[in-house]
Amino acid sequence: MINIFWLCYLGILAIATIGALIKGAFKTTFWIIDFVFSVITWIGLFGYITNTQILNPLVWKFVFVSGLLWHLIFGFKKFNEELKDDDEPQSIKLVIYGITLIILIGPLYFGLFNYAFK
């Protein structure tokens, strides 16, 4: 039963990415690197969901750390670029962005962490 929820989550991530591909969001180098990190982490999450060993656990430990750092750094960089337009306080926007990041990407890295370190 739990695997169904994980597969639904993985499907939602894939649908969002396909939508971004159709929209043409992956035109810059940063977006292409983000896409590559996303696909690699999804493969790890798929291995966690299906309980199959795809690569060496050491590889997934590296993928977990580098992917998490990339998504945090890339996300906050884009957040700061878009922050300049509004009059709302930066702290409120940062809290909303952090909560959104935890909800959307948190399960991905939770599964990847369990896959790499357990």
JSON list of C-alpha atoms in Angstrom, two decimals:
[
{"chain": "A", "resi": 1, "resn": "MET", "atom": "CA", "xyz": [0.00, 0.00, 0.00]},
{"chain": "A", "resi": 2, "resn": "ILE", "atom": "CA", "xyz": [2.78, 2.42, 0.90]},
{"chain": "A", "resi": 3, "resn": "ASN", "atom": "CA", "xyz": [4.53, 1.67, -2.41]},
{"chain": "A", "resi": 4, "resn": "ILE", "atom": "CA", "xyz": [1.46, 2.96, -4.25]},
{"chain": "A", "resi": 5, "resn": "PHE", "atom": "CA", "xyz": [1.83, 6.34, -2.55]},
{"chain": "A", "resi": 6, "resn": "TRP", "atom": "CA", "xyz": [5.54, 6.42, -3.37]},
{"chain": "A", "resi": 7, "resn": "LEU", "atom": "CA", "xyz": [4.83, 5.57, -7.01]},
{"chain": "A", "resi": 8, "resn": "CYS", "atom": "CA", "xyz": [2.17, 8.31, -7.15]},
{"chain": "A", "resi": 9, "resn": "TYR", "atom": "CA", "xyz": [4.69, 10.79, -5.75]},
{"chain": "A", "resi": 10, "resn": "LEU", "atom": "CA", "xyz": [7.26, 9.71, -8.34]},
{"chain": "A", "resi": 11, "resn": "GLY", "atom": "CA", "xyz": [4.61, 10.08, -11.05]},
{"chain": "A", "resi": 12, "resn": "ILE", "atom": "CA", "xyz": [3.76, 13.60, -9.89]},
{"chain": "A", "resi": 13, "resn": "LEU", "atom": "CA", "xyz": [7.43, 14.56, -10.09]},
{"chain": "A", "resi": 14, "resn": "ALA", "atom": "CA", "xyz": [7.65, 13.10, -13.59]},
{"chain": "A", "resi": 15, "resn": "ILE", "atom": "CA", "xyz": [4.50, 14.87, -14.76]},
{"chain": "A", "resi": 16, "resn": "ALA", "atom": "CA", "xyz": [5.79, 18.19, -13.44]},
{"chain": "A", "resi": 17, "resn": "THR", "atom": "CA", "xyz": [9.07, 17.69, -15.29]},
{"chain": "A", "resi": 18, "resn": "ILE", "atom": "CA", "xyz": [7.37, 16.69, -18.52]},
{"chain": "A", "resi": 19, "resn": "GLY", "atom": "CA", "xyz": [5.25, 19.83, -18.24]},
{"chain": "A", "resi": 20, "resn": "ALA", "atom": "CA", "xyz": [8.39, 21.91, -17.78]},
{"chain": "A", "resi": 21, "resn": "LEU", "atom": "CA", "xyz": [9.97, 20.21, -20.80]},
{"chain": "A", "resi": 22, "resn": "ILE", "atom": "CA", "xyz": [6.93, 21.02, -22.94]},
{"chain": "A", "resi": 23, "resn": "LYS", "atom": "CA", "xyz": [6.93, 24.61, -21.68]},
{"chain": "A", "resi": 24, "resn": "GLY", "atom": "CA", "xyz": [10.64, 24.92, -22.56]},
{"chain": "A", "resi": 25, "resn": "ALA", "atom": "CA", "xyz": [12.00, 25.58, -19.08]},
{"chain": "A", "resi": 26, "resn": "PHE", "atom": "CA", "xyz": [15.24, 23.65, -19.58]},
{"chain": "A", "resi": 27, "resn": "LYS", "atom": "CA", "xyz": [17.02, 26.11, -21.85]},
{"chain": "A", "resi": 28, "resn": "THR", "atom": "CA", "xyz": [19.76, 27.37, -19.53]},
{"chain": "A", "resi": 29, "resn": "THR", "atom": "CA", "xyz": [22.70, 25.45, -18.14]},
{"chain": "A", "resi": 30, "resn": "PHE", "atom": "CA", "xyz": [21.38, 25.65, -14.58]},
{"chain": "A", "resi": 31, "resn": "TRP", "atom": "CA", "xyz": [18.04, 24.11, -15.57]},
{"chain": "A", "resi": 32, "resn": "ILE", "atom": "CA", "xyz": [19.73, 21.31, -17.53]},
{"chain": "A", "resi": 33, "resn": "ILE", "atom": "CA", "xyz": [21.94, 20.46, -14.54]},
{"chain": "A", "resi": 34, "resn": "ASP", "atom": "CA", "xyz": [18.86, 20.54, -12.31]},
{"chain": "A", "resi": 35, "resn": "PHE", "atom": "CA", "xyz": [17.10, 18.16, -14.68]},
{"chain": "A", "resi": 36, "resn": "VAL", "atom": "CA", "xyz": [20.06, 15.75, -14.62]},
{"chain": "A", "resi": 37, "resn": "PHE", "atom": "CA", "xyz": [20.20, 15.80, -10.80]},
{"chain": "A", "resi": 38, "resn": "SER", "atom": "CA", "xyz": [16.46, 15.22, -10.66]},
{"chain": "A", "resi": 39, "resn": "VAL", "atom": "CA", "xyz": [16.52, 12.21, -12.96]},
{"chain": "A", "resi": 40, "resn": "ILE", "atom": "CA", "xyz": [19.40, 10.61, -11.06]},
{"chain": "A", "resi": 41, "resn": "THR", "atom": "CA", "xyz": [17.68, 11.08, -7.71]},
{"chain": "A", "resi": 42, "resn": "TRP", "atom": "CA", "xyz": [14.45, 9.66, -9.15]},
{"chain": "A", "resi": 43, "resn": "ILE", "atom": "CA", "xyz": [16.32, 6.52, -10.17]},
{"chain": "A", "resi": 44, "resn": "GLY", "atom": "CA", "xyz": [17.48, 6.17, -6.57]},
{"chain": "A", "resi": 45, "resn": "LEU", "atom": "CA", "xyz": [13.95, 6.72, -5.28]},
{"chain": "A", "resi": 46, "resn": "PHE", "atom": "CA", "xyz": [12.69, 4.08, -7.71]},
{"chain": "A", "resi": 47, "resn": "GLY", "atom": "CA", "xyz": [15.30, 1.66, -6.33]},
{"chain": "A", "resi": 48, "resn": "TYR", "atom": "CA", "xyz": [14.09, 2.44, -2.81]},
{"chain": "A", "resi": 49, "resn": "ILE", "atom": "CA", "xyz": [10.44, 1.93, -3.74]},
{"chain": "A", "resi": 50, "resn": "THR", "atom": "CA", "xyz": [11.02, -1.37, -5.53]},
{"chain": "A", "resi": 51, "resn": "ASN", "atom": "CA", "xyz": [13.63, -2.54, -3.00]},
{"chain": "A", "resi": 52, "resn": "THR", "atom": "CA", "xyz": [16.19, -3.31, -5.71]},
{"chain": "A", "resi": 53, "resn": "GLN", "atom": "CA", "xyz": [19.89, -2.49, -5.60]},
{"chain": "A", "resi": 54, "resn": "ILE", "atom": "CA", "xyz": [20.61, -0.46, -8.73]},
{"chain": "A", "resi": 55, "resn": "LEU", "atom": "CA", "xyz": [24.16, 0.71, -7.99]},
{"chain": "A", "resi": 56, "resn": "ASN", "atom": "CA", "xyz": [26.61, 0.55, -5.11]},
{"chain": "A", "resi": 57, "resn": "PRO", "atom": "CA", "xyz": [25.27, 2.22, -1.90]},
{"chain": "A", "resi": 58, "resn": "LEU", "atom": "CA", "xyz": [28.34, 4.48, -1.90]},
{"chain": "A", "resi": 59, "resn": "VAL", "atom": "CA", "xyz": [27.15, 5.98, -5.18]},
{"chain": "A", "resi": 60, "resn": "TRP", "atom": "CA", "xyz": [23.74, 6.74, -3.66]},
{"chain": "A", "resi": 61, "resn": "LYS", "atom": "CA", "xyz": [25.35, 8.36, -0.62]},
{"chain": "A", "resi": 62, "resn": "PHE", "atom": "CA", "xyz": [27.21, 10.69, -2.96]},
{"chain": "A", "resi": 63, "resn": "VAL", "atom": "CA", "xyz": [24.04, 11.29, -5.02]},
{"chain": "A", "resi": 64, "resn": "PHE", "atom": "CA", "xyz": [22.06, 12.07, -1.86]},
{"chain": "A", "resi": 65, "resn": "VAL", "atom": "CA", "xyz": [24.54, 14.66, -0.56]},
{"chain": "A", "resi": 66, "resn": "SER", "atom": "CA", "xyz": [25.29, 16.29, -3.91]},
{"chain": "A", "resi": 67, "resn": "GLY", "atom": "CA", "xyz": [21.66, 16.29, -5.04]},
{"chain": "A", "resi": 68, "resn": "LEU", "atom": "CA", "xyz": [20.42, 17.80, -1.80]},
{"chain": "A", "resi": 69, "resn": "LEU", "atom": "CA", "xyz": [23.10, 20.49, -1.89]},
{"chain": "A", "resi": 70, "resn": "TRP", "atom": "CA", "xyz": [22.31, 21.23, -5.53]},
{"chain": "A", "resi": 71, "resn": "HIS", "atom": "CA", "xyz": [18.58, 21.55, -4.96]},
{"chain": "A", "resi": 72, "resn": "LEU", "atom": "CA", "xyz": [19.06, 23.79, -1.94]},
{"chain": "A", "resi": 73, "resn": "ILE", "atom": "CA", "xyz": [21.66, 26.03, -3.56]},
{"chain": "A", "resi": 74, "resn": "PHE", "atom": "CA", "xyz": [19.88, 26.17, -6.92]},
{"chain": "A", "resi": 75, "resn": "GLY", "atom": "CA", "xyz": [16.50, 26.78, -5.31]},
{"chain": "A", "resi": 76, "resn": "PHE", "atom": "CA", "xyz": [17.67, 29.58, -3.06]},
{"chain": "A", "resi": 77, "resn": "LYS", "atom": "CA", "xyz": [19.61, 31.17, -5.92]},
{"chain": "A", "resi": 78, "resn": "LYS", "atom": "CA", "xyz": [16.44, 31.28, -8.04]},
{"chain": "A", "resi": 79, "resn": "PHE", "atom": "CA", "xyz": [14.46, 32.40, -4.98]},
{"chain": "A", "resi": 80, "resn": "ASN", "atom": "CA", "xyz": [16.80, 35.38, -4.45]},
{"chain": "A", "resi": 81, "resn": "GLU", "atom": "CA", "xyz": [16.59, 36.33, -8.14]},
{"chain": "A", "resi": 82, "resn": "GLU", "atom": "CA", "xyz": [12.79, 36.44, -7.99]},
{"chain": "A", "resi": 83, "resn": "LEU", "atom": "CA", "xyz": [12.72, 38.19, -4.60]},
{"chain": "A", "resi": 84, "resn": "LYS", "atom": "CA", "xyz": [13.62, 41.61, -5.96]},
{"chain": "A", "resi": 85, "resn": "ASP", "atom": "CA", "xyz": [10.20, 42.30, -7.48]},
{"chain": "A", "resi": 86, "resn": "ASP", "atom": "CA", "xyz": [7.89, 42.23, -4.45]},
{"chain": "A", "resi": 87, "resn": "ASP", "atom": "CA", "xyz": [7.29, 44.48, -1.48]},
{"chain": "A", "resi": 88, "resn": "GLU", "atom": "CA", "xyz": [6.57, 41.59, 0.92]},
{"chain": "A", "resi": 89, "resn": "PRO", "atom": "CA", "xyz": [9.11, 40.98, 3.69]},
{"chain": "A", "resi": 90, "resn": "GLN", "atom": "CA", "xyz": [11.91, 38.62, 2.75]},
{"chain": "A", "resi": 91, "resn": "SER", "atom": "CA", "xyz": [11.50, 36.55, 5.92]},
{"chain": "A", "resi": 92, "resn": "ILE", "atom": "CA", "xyz": [7.88, 35.66, 5.11]},
{"chain": "A", "resi": 93, "resn": "LYS", "atom": "CA", "xyz": [8.80, 34.66, 1.57]},
{"chain": "A", "resi": 94, "resn": "LEU", "atom": "CA", "xyz": [11.71, 32.59, 2.85]},
{"chain": "A", "resi": 95, "resn": "VAL", "atom": "CA", "xyz": [9.47, 30.69, 5.29]},
{"chain": "A", "resi": 96, "resn": "ILE", "atom": "CA", "xyz": [6.87, 30.01, 2.60]},
{"chain": "A", "resi": 97, "resn": "TYR", "atom": "CA", "xyz": [9.59, 28.87, 0.20]},
{"chain": "A", "resi": 98, "resn": "GLY", "atom": "CA", "xyz": [11.15, 26.59, 2.85]},
{"chain": "A", "resi": 99, "resn": "ILE", "atom": "CA", "xyz": [7.83, 24.95, 3.68]},
{"chain": "A", "resi": 100, "resn": "THR", "atom": "CA", "xyz": [7.09, 24.43, 0.00]},
{"chain": "A", "resi": 101, "resn": "LEU", "atom": "CA", "xyz": [10.54, 22.94, -0.55]},
{"chain": "A", "resi": 102, "resn": "ILE", "atom": "CA", "xyz": [10.06, 20.51, 2.34]},
{"chain": "A", "resi": 103, "resn": "ILE", "atom": "CA", "xyz": [6.65, 19.41, 1.09]},
{"chain": "A", "resi": 104, "resn": "LEU", "atom": "CA", "xyz": [7.67, 18.96, -2.56]},
{"chain": "A", "resi": 105, "resn": "ILE", "atom": "CA", "xyz": [11.24, 17.66, -2.34]},
{"chain": "A", "resi": 106, "resn": "GLY", "atom": "CA", "xyz": [11.33, 16.34, 1.22]},
{"chain": "A", "resi": 107, "resn": "PRO", "atom": "CA", "xyz": [9.87, 12.90, 0.39]},
{"chain": "A", "resi": 108, "resn": "LEU", "atom": "CA", "xyz": [12.34, 12.47, -2.48]},
{"chain": "A", "resi": 109, "resn": "TYR", "atom": "CA", "xyz": [15.33, 12.95, -0.23]},
{"chain": "A", "resi": 110, "resn": "PHE", "atom": "CA", "xyz": [13.75, 10.97, 2.60]},
{"chain": "A", "resi": 111, "resn": "GLY", "atom": "CA", "xyz": [13.48, 7.94, 0.31]},
{"chain": "A", "resi": 112, "resn": "LEU", "atom": "CA", "xyz": [16.91, 8.52, -1.17]},
{"chain": "A", "resi": 113, "resn": "PHE", "atom": "CA", "xyz": [18.42, 8.80, 2.31]},
{"chain": "A", "resi": 114, "resn": "ASN", "atom": "CA", "xyz": [16.84, 5.50, 3.34]},
{"chain": "A", "resi": 115, "resn": "TYR", "atom": "CA", "xyz": [18.04, 3.90, 0.12]},
{"chain": "A", "resi": 116, "resn": "ALA", "atom": "CA", "xyz": [21.61, 5.11, 0.53]},
{"chain": "A", "resi": 117, "resn": "PHE", "atom": "CA", "xyz": [22.21, 4.76, 4.25]},
{"chain": "A", "resi": 118, "resn": "LYS", "atom": "CA", "xyz": [20.12, 1.75, 5.30]}
]
